[in-house]
Amino acid sequence: PRNRRTFKKARRMSFMMPTGAARKNTTVIRKRLAHQMDEAWTEFQACTCCRDGSGVCTSNCSCVKNKNFCEKYCGCGPKCTNRFKGCRCTGQCRNRSCPCLAAGRECDPDLCRNCNAMCEGCAPPESECHNMRLRLRQHKRVVMGQSIVAGWGAFLHDGAKKGDFIGEYTGDLITQDEADRRGRIYDKINNSYLFNLNQEWVLDARHRGNKLRFANHSSDPNCKARILMVDGDHRVAIFAAKHIAPGDELFYDYRYQQEQAPVWAQGRD
């Protein structure tokens, strides 16, 4: 990604999708394991490279070149070795032993054999999939209040345990070029809500974001952000990084450089 100084200064946040081991050592998996921590992912675009009727993608597939798995929207068939197969978890998809979670994506009820019952509301107790929170909008209640740091802040109404899904960071979906233009303006007023989504797109929560945009910076945050793939789209999920008591203010790590952070951020440890 184009990590410009202006956006580090203007709280433009960027978080990578986690990767993990999978059952088959495909080309895409090897590429994803070699992915750099500060490198944004490429937007998924369904491939159309199997017009020969074989249904199997090769190294020339646009998904393979972009380090993406083929999805159910692609032109290839179910025999494609690059097609993501979903999970067969018998637990609750809570950790990276779930192939979906390890690949930085939510479970898909169309692919994940034991997770579709969650969408239908008929999952037996203690067997509910915990990796479909974005899809099902199972977020916590977040409220606004006067921050103990600067300006407005975001506060958790009912508390959360470590790893709980807090909510989704939302906003206008804009191009990187438009983010560059807006970022120069936001730098001058020291107020920005830009969040790198992938190499092509940025979220700007200034006008159409939710209350999570008011979470302030901390070098010891109680929240963390993850970019997850949901139905072919990258989305930003906010999780509790530690136990959060009811009424506690929410904080992210904006990844400021020390010389570029505002005064209030330098003083927050």
PDB file of C-alpha atoms in Angstrom:
ATOM      1  CA  PRO A   1       0.000   0.000   0.000  1.00  0.00           C
ATOM      2  CA  ARG A   2       1.016   3.606  -0.346  1.00  0.00           C
ATOM      3  CA  ASN A   3       1.910   4.504   3.222  1.00  0.00           C
ATOM      4  CA  ARG A   4       2.164   8.290   2.974  1.00  0.00           C
ATOM      5  CA  ARG A   5       3.150  10.449   5.899  1.00  0.00           C
ATOM      6  CA  THR A   6      -0.033  12.489   5.640  1.00  0.00           C
ATOM      7  CA  PHE A   7      -2.213   9.530   6.492  1.00  0.00           C
ATOM      8  CA  LYS A   8      -0.116   8.319   9.360  1.00  0.00           C
ATOM      9  CA  LYS A   9      -0.529  11.836  10.698  1.00  0.00           C
ATOM     10  CA  ALA A  10      -4.227  11.897   9.926  1.00  0.00           C
ATOM     11  CA  ARG A  11      -5.090   8.655  11.713  1.00  0.00           C
ATOM     12  CA  ARG A  12      -5.482   6.578   8.584  1.00  0.00           C
ATOM     13  CA  MET A  13      -5.555   3.086  10.025  1.00  0.00           C
ATOM     14  CA  SER A  14      -4.514  -0.057   8.199  1.00  0.00           C
ATOM     15  CA  PHE A  15      -4.716  -3.619   9.512  1.00  0.00           C
ATOM     16  CA  MET A  16      -3.786  -6.798   7.678  1.00  0.00           C
ATOM     17  CA  MET A  17      -5.942  -9.846   7.328  1.00  0.00           C
ATOM     18  CA  PRO A  18      -4.446 -12.773   9.263  1.00  0.00           C
ATOM     19  CA  THR A  19      -3.334 -15.876   7.430  1.00  0.00           C
ATOM     20  CA  GLY A  20      -2.786 -19.406   8.617  1.00  0.00           C
ATOM     21  CA  ALA A  21      -2.121 -22.977   7.710  1.00  0.00           C
ATOM     22  CA  ALA A  22      -4.524 -24.843   5.487  1.00  0.00           C
ATOM     23  CA  ARG A  23      -4.972 -28.380   4.353  1.00  0.00           C
ATOM     24  CA  LYS A  24      -3.489 -27.993   0.861  1.00  0.00           C
ATOM     25  CA  ASN A  25      -0.271 -26.157   0.052  1.00  0.00           C
ATOM     26  CA  THR A  26      -1.661 -24.296  -2.955  1.00  0.00           C
ATOM     27  CA  THR A  27       0.070 -21.423  -4.734  1.00  0.00           C
ATOM     28  CA  VAL A  28      -2.252 -18.877  -3.132  1.00  0.00           C
ATOM     29  CA  ILE A  29      -1.597 -20.184   0.378  1.00  0.00           C
ATOM     30  CA  ARG A  30       2.161 -19.929  -0.171  1.00  0.00           C
ATOM     31  CA  LYS A  31       1.738 -16.355  -1.437  1.00  0.00           C
ATOM     32  CA  ARG A  32      -0.477 -15.386   1.479  1.00  0.00           C
ATOM     33  CA  LEU A  33       1.978 -16.804   4.006  1.00  0.00           C
ATOM     34  CA  ALA A  34       4.686 -14.642   2.421  1.00  0.00           C
ATOM     35  CA  HIS A  35       2.464 -11.537   2.596  1.00  0.00           C
ATOM     36  CA  GLN A  36       4.165  -8.599   4.336  1.00  0.00           C
ATOM     37  CA  MET A  37       2.617  -7.285   7.560  1.00  0.00           C
ATOM     38  CA  ASP A  38       2.350  -3.695   6.283  1.00  0.00           C
ATOM     39  CA  GLU A  39       1.047  -4.641   2.841  1.00  0.00           C
ATOM     40  CA  ALA A  40      -2.656  -4.221   2.064  1.00  0.00           C
ATOM     41  CA  TRP A  41      -4.593  -6.980   0.347  1.00  0.00           C
ATOM     42  CA  THR A  42      -5.896  -6.746  -3.196  1.00  0.00           C
ATOM     43  CA  GLU A  43      -9.632  -6.384  -3.765  1.00  0.00           C
ATOM     44  CA  PHE A  44     -11.335  -9.640  -4.749  1.00  0.00           C
ATOM     45  CA  GLN A  45     -12.744  -9.731  -8.255  1.00  0.00           C
ATOM     46  CA  ALA A  46     -14.340 -12.911  -9.544  1.00  0.00           C
ATOM     47  CA  CYS A  47     -12.232 -14.637 -12.193  1.00  0.00           C
ATOM     48  CA  THR A  48     -13.525 -15.736 -15.598  1.00  0.00           C
ATOM     49  CA  CYS A  49     -10.502 -17.773 -16.636  1.00  0.00           C
ATOM     50  CA  CYS A  50     -12.184 -21.185 -17.052  1.00  0.00           C
ATOM     51  CA  ARG A  51     -14.083 -20.583 -20.247  1.00  0.00           C
ATOM     52  CA  ASP A  52     -12.494 -23.723 -21.731  1.00  0.00           C
ATOM     53  CA  GLY A  53     -14.910 -25.781 -19.656  1.00  0.00           C
ATOM     54  CA  SER A  54     -12.238 -27.422 -17.494  1.00  0.00           C
ATOM     55  CA  GLY A  55     -13.426 -25.630 -14.354  1.00  0.00           C
ATOM     56  CA  VAL A  56      -9.873 -25.555 -12.977  1.00  0.00           C
ATOM     57  CA  CYS A  57      -7.834 -22.364 -12.631  1.00  0.00           C
ATOM     58  CA  THR A  58      -4.131 -22.131 -13.494  1.00  0.00           C
ATOM     59  CA  SER A  59      -1.352 -19.791 -12.391  1.00  0.00           C
ATOM     60  CA  ASN A  60      -2.719 -17.234 -14.881  1.00  0.00           C
ATOM     61  CA  CYS A  61      -5.929 -16.878 -12.864  1.00  0.00           C
ATOM     62  CA  SER A  62      -6.486 -13.302 -11.663  1.00  0.00           C
ATOM     63  CA  CYS A  63      -7.383 -14.596  -8.190  1.00  0.00           C
ATOM     64  CA  VAL A  64      -4.092 -16.509  -7.935  1.00  0.00           C
ATOM     65  CA  LYS A  65      -2.086 -13.492  -9.109  1.00  0.00           C
ATOM     66  CA  ASN A  66      -3.769 -11.298  -6.476  1.00  0.00           C
ATOM     67  CA  LYS A  67      -3.227 -13.807  -3.617  1.00  0.00           C
ATOM     68  CA  ASN A  68      -6.976 -14.399  -3.371  1.00  0.00           C
ATOM     69  CA  PHE A  69      -8.863 -17.655  -3.208  1.00  0.00           C
ATOM     70  CA  CYS A  70     -11.423 -18.356  -5.897  1.00  0.00           C
ATOM     71  CA  GLU A  71     -14.919 -17.853  -4.540  1.00  0.00           C
ATOM     72  CA  LYS A  72     -18.398 -19.161  -5.305  1.00  0.00           C
ATOM     73  CA  TYR A  73     -18.827 -16.150  -7.587  1.00  0.00           C
ATOM     74  CA  CYS A  74     -15.940 -17.192  -9.885  1.00  0.00           C
ATOM     75  CA  GLY A  75     -16.283 -18.878 -13.255  1.00  0.00           C
ATOM     76  CA  CYS A  76     -14.311 -21.943 -12.173  1.00  0.00           C
ATOM     77  CA  GLY A  77     -15.933 -25.120 -10.922  1.00  0.00           C
ATOM     78  CA  PRO A  78     -15.920 -26.862  -7.540  1.00  0.00           C
ATOM     79  CA  LYS A  79     -12.877 -28.941  -8.601  1.00  0.00           C
ATOM     80  CA  CYS A  80     -10.687 -25.847  -8.818  1.00  0.00           C
ATOM     81  CA  THR A  81      -7.750 -26.306  -6.411  1.00  0.00           C
ATOM     82  CA  ASN A  82      -7.783 -22.580  -5.639  1.00  0.00           C
ATOM     83  CA  ARG A  83     -11.459 -22.527  -4.668  1.00  0.00           C
ATOM     84  CA  PHE A  84     -12.054 -21.897  -0.964  1.00  0.00           C
ATOM     85  CA  LYS A  85     -13.976 -24.890   0.393  1.00  0.00           C
ATOM     86  CA  GLY A  86     -15.246 -23.494   3.697  1.00  0.00           C
ATOM     87  CA  CYS A  87     -14.836 -25.259   7.032  1.00  0.00           C
ATOM     88  CA  ARG A  88     -16.065 -28.496   8.556  1.00  0.00           C
ATOM     89  CA  CYS A  89     -15.619 -27.456  12.166  1.00  0.00           C
ATOM     90  CA  THR A  90     -17.490 -29.354  14.840  1.00  0.00           C
ATOM     91  CA  GLY A  91     -16.745 -26.692  17.453  1.00  0.00           C
ATOM     92  CA  GLN A  92     -17.743 -23.046  17.423  1.00  0.00           C
ATOM     93  CA  CYS A  93     -15.116 -21.627  15.022  1.00  0.00           C
ATOM     94  CA  ARG A  94     -13.467 -19.649  17.818  1.00  0.00           C
ATOM     95  CA  ASN A  95      -9.773 -20.053  16.945  1.00  0.00           C
ATOM     96  CA  ARG A  96      -7.417 -20.445  14.005  1.00  0.00           C
ATOM     97  CA  SER A  97      -8.028 -24.177  13.759  1.00  0.00           C
ATOM     98  CA  CYS A  98     -11.060 -23.035  11.753  1.00  0.00           C
ATOM     99  CA  PRO A  99      -9.816 -22.667   8.126  1.00  0.00           C
ATOM    100  CA  CYS A 100     -12.132 -19.692   7.568  1.00  0.00           C
ATOM    101  CA  LEU A 101     -10.917 -17.772  10.601  1.00  0.00           C
ATOM    102  CA  ALA A 102      -7.276 -18.644   9.781  1.00  0.00           C
ATOM    103  CA  ALA A 103      -7.746 -17.296   6.244  1.00  0.00           C
ATOM    104  CA  GLY A 104      -9.070 -13.959   7.496  1.00  0.00           C
ATOM    105  CA  ARG A 105     -12.693 -14.465   6.541  1.00  0.00           C
ATOM    106  CA  GLU A 106     -16.047 -15.151   8.115  1.00  0.00           C
ATOM    107  CA  CYS A 107     -17.696 -18.516   7.746  1.00  0.00           C
ATOM    108  CA  ASP A 108     -20.035 -18.816   4.775  1.00  0.00           C
ATOM    109  CA  PRO A 109     -23.282 -20.728   5.383  1.00  0.00           C
ATOM    110  CA  ASP A 110     -23.244 -21.760   1.703  1.00  0.00           C
ATOM    111  CA  LEU A 111     -19.868 -23.473   2.149  1.00  0.00           C
ATOM    112  CA  CYS A 112     -19.471 -24.322   5.825  1.00  0.00           C
ATOM    113  CA  ARG A 113     -21.400 -27.494   6.518  1.00  0.00           C
ATOM    114  CA  ASN A 114     -21.914 -27.042  10.245  1.00  0.00           C
ATOM    115  CA  CYS A 115     -22.344 -23.258  10.327  1.00  0.00           C
ATOM    116  CA  ASN A 116     -25.503 -22.776   8.256  1.00  0.00           C
ATOM    117  CA  ALA A 117     -27.694 -23.786  11.221  1.00  0.00           C
ATOM    118  CA  MET A 118     -26.587 -20.535  12.886  1.00  0.00           C
ATOM    119  CA  CYS A 119     -28.200 -18.470  10.121  1.00  0.00           C
ATOM    120  CA  GLU A 120     -31.367 -20.539  10.288  1.00  0.00           C
ATOM    121  CA  GLY A 121     -31.604 -20.092  14.058  1.00  0.00           C
ATOM    122  CA  CYS A 122     -31.610 -23.825  14.759  1.00  0.00           C
ATOM    123  CA  ALA A 123     -28.049 -24.394  16.001  1.00  0.00           C
ATOM    124  CA  PRO A 124     -27.968 -26.599  19.130  1.00  0.00           C
ATOM    125  CA  PRO A 125     -26.774 -24.879  22.329  1.00  0.00           C
ATOM    126  CA  GLU A 126     -22.982 -24.558  22.649  1.00  0.00           C
ATOM    127  CA  SER A 127     -22.526 -25.303  18.932  1.00  0.00           C
ATOM    128  CA  GLU A 128     -23.191 -21.843  17.498  1.00  0.00           C
ATOM    129  CA  CYS A 129     -20.631 -20.569  15.008  1.00  0.00           C
ATOM    130  CA  HIS A 130     -18.771 -17.551  16.429  1.00  0.00           C
ATOM    131  CA  ASN A 131     -17.298 -16.502  13.102  1.00  0.00           C
ATOM    132  CA  MET A 132     -20.344 -14.913  11.468  1.00  0.00           C
ATOM    133  CA  ARG A 133     -20.801 -11.818  13.649  1.00  0.00           C
ATOM    134  CA  LEU A 134     -20.471  -9.316  10.816  1.00  0.00           C
ATOM    135  CA  ARG A 135     -22.860 -11.218   8.588  1.00  0.00           C
ATOM    136  CA  LEU A 136     -25.476 -11.520  11.328  1.00  0.00           C
ATOM    137  CA  ARG A 137     -24.840  -8.034  12.797  1.00  0.00           C
ATOM    138  CA  GLN A 138     -24.364  -9.432  16.291  1.00  0.00           C
ATOM    139  CA  HIS A 139     -22.638  -6.349  17.668  1.00  0.00           C
ATOM    140  CA  LYS A 140     -22.409  -4.785  21.120  1.00  0.00           C
ATOM    141  CA  ARG A 141     -24.134  -1.562  22.089  1.00  0.00           C
ATOM    142  CA  VAL A 142     -21.754   1.393  21.742  1.00  0.00           C
ATOM    143  CA  VAL A 143     -22.625   4.852  23.053  1.00  0.00           C
ATOM    144  CA  MET A 144     -21.027   8.306  22.742  1.00  0.00           C
ATOM    145  CA  GLY A 145     -19.703  10.438  25.569  1.00  0.00           C
ATOM    146  CA  GLN A 146     -17.038  12.947  26.518  1.00  0.00           C
ATOM    147  CA  SER A 147     -13.658  11.253  26.153  1.00  0.00           C
ATOM    148  CA  ILE A 148     -11.099  11.184  28.931  1.00  0.00           C
ATOM    149  CA  VAL A 149      -8.508  11.829  26.197  1.00  0.00           C
ATOM    150  CA  ALA A 150      -9.810  14.366  23.675  1.00  0.00           C
ATOM    151  CA  GLY A 151     -13.205  15.403  22.320  1.00  0.00           C
ATOM    152  CA  TRP A 152     -15.877  12.748  21.906  1.00  0.00           C
ATOM    153  CA  GLY A 153     -15.287   9.107  22.727  1.00  0.00           C
ATOM    154  CA  ALA A 154     -16.954   5.738  22.199  1.00  0.00           C
ATOM    155  CA  PHE A 155     -18.014   3.723  25.252  1.00  0.00           C
ATOM    156  CA  LEU A 156     -19.194   0.146  25.635  1.00  0.00           C
ATOM    157  CA  HIS A 157     -22.602  -0.031  27.281  1.00  0.00           C
ATOM    158  CA  ASP A 158     -22.673  -3.597  28.607  1.00  0.00           C
ATOM    159  CA  GLY A 159     -19.032  -4.719  28.685  1.00  0.00           C
ATOM    160  CA  ALA A 160     -17.277  -7.487  26.745  1.00  0.00           C
ATOM    161  CA  LYS A 161     -14.893 -10.401  27.190  1.00  0.00           C
ATOM    162  CA  LYS A 162     -11.589 -10.666  25.350  1.00  0.00           C
ATOM    163  CA  GLY A 163     -12.244 -11.681  21.738  1.00  0.00           C
ATOM    164  CA  ASP A 164     -15.883 -10.542  21.692  1.00  0.00           C
ATOM    165  CA  PHE A 165     -17.094  -8.815  18.548  1.00  0.00           C
ATOM    166  CA  ILE A 166     -17.770  -5.139  19.283  1.00  0.00           C
ATOM    167  CA  GLY A 167     -19.021  -3.904  15.926  1.00  0.00           C
ATOM    168  CA  GLU A 168     -18.153  -2.920  12.374  1.00  0.00           C
ATOM    169  CA  TYR A 169     -16.198   0.175  11.387  1.00  0.00           C
ATOM    170  CA  THR A 170     -18.254   1.705   8.576  1.00  0.00           C
ATOM    171  CA  GLY A 171     -18.099   4.752   6.313  1.00  0.00           C
ATOM    172  CA  ASP A 172     -17.988   5.999   2.747  1.00  0.00           C
ATOM    173  CA  LEU A 173     -16.153   3.649   0.399  1.00  0.00           C
ATOM    174  CA  ILE A 174     -13.694   5.819  -1.541  1.00  0.00           C
ATOM    175  CA  THR A 175     -10.718   5.208  -3.820  1.00  0.00           C
ATOM    176  CA  GLN A 176      -7.130   5.579  -2.708  1.00  0.00           C
ATOM    177  CA  ASP A 177      -6.792   8.707  -4.862  1.00  0.00           C
ATOM    178  CA  GLU A 178      -9.838  10.307  -3.248  1.00  0.00           C
ATOM    179  CA  ALA A 179      -8.461   9.344   0.166  1.00  0.00           C
ATOM    180  CA  ASP A 180      -5.231  11.136  -0.712  1.00  0.00           C
ATOM    181  CA  ARG A 181      -7.197  14.288  -1.575  1.00  0.00           C
ATOM    182  CA  ARG A 182      -9.370  14.160   1.547  1.00  0.00           C
ATOM    183  CA  GLY A 183      -6.418  13.254   3.738  1.00  0.00           C
ATOM    184  CA  ARG A 184      -4.567  16.452   2.888  1.00  0.00           C
ATOM    185  CA  ILE A 185      -7.611  18.415   4.025  1.00  0.00           C
ATOM    186  CA  TYR A 186      -8.072  16.332   7.175  1.00  0.00           C
ATOM    187  CA  ASP A 187      -4.411  16.828   8.115  1.00  0.00           C
ATOM    188  CA  LYS A 188      -4.913  20.581   8.207  1.00  0.00           C
ATOM    189  CA  ILE A 189      -7.803  20.304  10.666  1.00  0.00           C
ATOM    190  CA  ASN A 190      -6.244  17.364  12.553  1.00  0.00           C
ATOM    191  CA  ASN A 191      -9.444  15.337  12.279  1.00  0.00           C
ATOM    192  CA  SER A 192      -9.670  12.253  10.085  1.00  0.00           C
ATOM    193  CA  TYR A 193     -11.493   8.935  10.046  1.00  0.00           C
ATOM    194  CA  LEU A 194      -9.735   7.277   7.077  1.00  0.00           C
ATOM    195  CA  PHE A 195      -9.201   3.535   7.321  1.00  0.00           C
ATOM    196  CA  ASN A 196      -7.334   1.508   4.675  1.00  0.00           C
ATOM    197  CA  LEU A 197      -9.509  -1.390   3.540  1.00  0.00           C
ATOM    198  CA  ASN A 198      -7.360  -2.833   0.748  1.00  0.00           C
ATOM    199  CA  GLN A 199      -5.124  -1.632  -2.073  1.00  0.00           C
ATOM    200  CA  GLU A 200      -8.045  -0.129  -3.976  1.00  0.00           C
ATOM    201  CA  TRP A 201     -10.420   1.201  -1.329  1.00  0.00           C
ATOM    202  CA  VAL A 202     -10.480   3.254   1.863  1.00  0.00           C
ATOM    203  CA  LEU A 203     -13.270   3.791   4.398  1.00  0.00           C
ATOM    204  CA  ASP A 204     -14.011   7.397   5.362  1.00  0.00           C
ATOM    205  CA  ALA A 205     -16.240   7.463   8.444  1.00  0.00           C
ATOM    206  CA  ARG A 206     -16.336  11.240   8.776  1.00  0.00           C
ATOM    207  CA  HIS A 207     -19.865  11.711   7.352  1.00  0.00           C
ATOM    208  CA  ARG A 208     -21.438   8.228   7.256  1.00  0.00           C
ATOM    209  CA  GLY A 209     -19.643   6.312   9.970  1.00  0.00           C
ATOM    210  CA  ASN A 210     -21.109   4.870  13.158  1.00  0.00           C
ATOM    211  CA  LYS A 211     -20.183   5.541  16.794  1.00  0.00           C
ATOM    212  CA  LEU A 212     -17.039   3.403  16.572  1.00  0.00           C
ATOM    213  CA  ARG A 213     -15.347   6.223  14.651  1.00  0.00           C
ATOM    214  CA  PHE A 214     -15.144   8.132  17.947  1.00  0.00           C
ATOM    215  CA  ALA A 215     -12.868   5.547  19.600  1.00  0.00           C
ATOM    216  CA  ASN A 216      -9.610   7.345  20.412  1.00  0.00           C
ATOM    217  CA  HIS A 217      -5.982   6.256  20.170  1.00  0.00           C
ATOM    218  CA  SER A 218      -4.020   4.388  22.823  1.00  0.00           C
ATOM    219  CA  SER A 219      -0.692   2.561  22.721  1.00  0.00           C
ATOM    220  CA  ASP A 220      -2.331   0.038  25.066  1.00  0.00           C
ATOM    221  CA  PRO A 221      -5.757  -0.326  23.409  1.00  0.00           C
ATOM    222  CA  ASN A 222      -8.651  -2.427  24.624  1.00  0.00           C
ATOM    223  CA  CYS A 223      -9.884  -3.008  21.048  1.00  0.00           C
ATOM    224  CA  LYS A 224      -8.316  -4.337  17.871  1.00  0.00           C
ATOM    225  CA  ALA A 225      -9.407  -4.216  14.237  1.00  0.00           C
ATOM    226  CA  ARG A 226      -9.380  -7.046  11.727  1.00  0.00           C
ATOM    227  CA  ILE A 227     -10.173  -6.878   8.029  1.00  0.00           C
ATOM    228  CA  LEU A 228     -12.333  -9.893   7.176  1.00  0.00           C
ATOM    229  CA  MET A 229     -13.638 -11.211   3.879  1.00  0.00           C
ATOM    230  CA  VAL A 230     -17.428 -11.547   3.865  1.00  0.00           C
ATOM    231  CA  ASP A 231     -19.123 -12.682   0.641  1.00  0.00           C
ATOM    232  CA  GLY A 232     -16.211 -11.428  -1.439  1.00  0.00           C
ATOM    233  CA  ASP A 233     -16.000  -8.016   0.268  1.00  0.00           C
ATOM    234  CA  HIS A 234     -13.452  -6.754   2.781  1.00  0.00           C
ATOM    235  CA  ARG A 235     -15.055  -5.398   5.938  1.00  0.00           C
ATOM    236  CA  VAL A 236     -13.580  -4.034   9.172  1.00  0.00           C
ATOM    237  CA  ALA A 237     -14.494  -5.835  12.393  1.00  0.00           C
ATOM    238  CA  ILE A 238     -13.650  -4.452  15.828  1.00  0.00           C
ATOM    239  CA  PHE A 239     -12.947  -6.975  18.601  1.00  0.00           C
ATOM    240  CA  ALA A 240     -12.203  -6.657  22.301  1.00  0.00           C
ATOM    241  CA  ALA A 241      -8.447  -7.027  22.864  1.00  0.00           C
ATOM    242  CA  LYS A 242      -8.990  -7.541  26.601  1.00  0.00           C
ATOM    243  CA  HIS A 243     -11.813  -7.626  29.129  1.00  0.00           C
ATOM    244  CA  ILE A 244     -13.848  -4.406  28.905  1.00  0.00           C
ATOM    245  CA  ALA A 245     -16.058  -3.402  31.807  1.00  0.00           C
ATOM    246  CA  PRO A 246     -19.475  -1.798  31.266  1.00  0.00           C
ATOM    247  CA  GLY A 247     -19.070   1.901  30.607  1.00  0.00           C
ATOM    248  CA  ASP A 248     -15.380   1.716  29.668  1.00  0.00           C
ATOM    249  CA  GLU A 249     -14.118   3.920  26.858  1.00  0.00           C
ATOM    250  CA  LEU A 250     -12.950   2.145  23.695  1.00  0.00           C
ATOM    251  CA  PHE A 251      -9.463   2.658  22.247  1.00  0.00           C
ATOM    252  CA  TYR A 252      -7.622   1.534  19.123  1.00  0.00           C
ATOM    253  CA  ASP A 253      -3.961   1.749  18.238  1.00  0.00           C
ATOM    254  CA  TYR A 254      -3.844   4.245  15.331  1.00  0.00           C
ATOM    255  CA  ARG A 255      -0.201   3.281  14.694  1.00  0.00           C
ATOM    256  CA  TYR A 256       0.985   6.843  14.840  1.00  0.00           C
ATOM    257  CA  GLN A 257       4.656   7.592  14.339  1.00  0.00           C
ATOM    258  CA  GLN A 258       5.876   9.361  17.455  1.00  0.00           C
ATOM    259  CA  GLU A 259       6.894  12.561  15.677  1.00  0.00           C
ATOM    260  CA  GLN A 260       3.566  12.745  13.812  1.00  0.00           C
ATOM    261  CA  ALA A 261       1.142  11.936  16.611  1.00  0.00           C
ATOM    262  CA  PRO A 262      -0.900  14.800  18.071  1.00  0.00           C
ATOM    263  CA  VAL A 263      -0.054  15.974  21.575  1.00  0.00           C
ATOM    264  CA  TRP A 264      -2.987  14.195  23.206  1.00  0.00           C
ATOM    265  CA  ALA A 265      -1.962  10.876  21.579  1.00  0.00           C
ATOM    266  CA  GLN A 266       1.661  11.221  22.726  1.00  0.00           C
ATOM    267  CA  GLY A 267       0.470  11.555  26.283  1.00  0.00           C
ATOM    268  CA  ARG A 268      -1.801   8.497  26.233  1.00  0.00           C
ATOM    269  CA  ASP A 269      -0.063   5.258  27.363  1.00  0.00           C
TER     270      ASP A 269
END
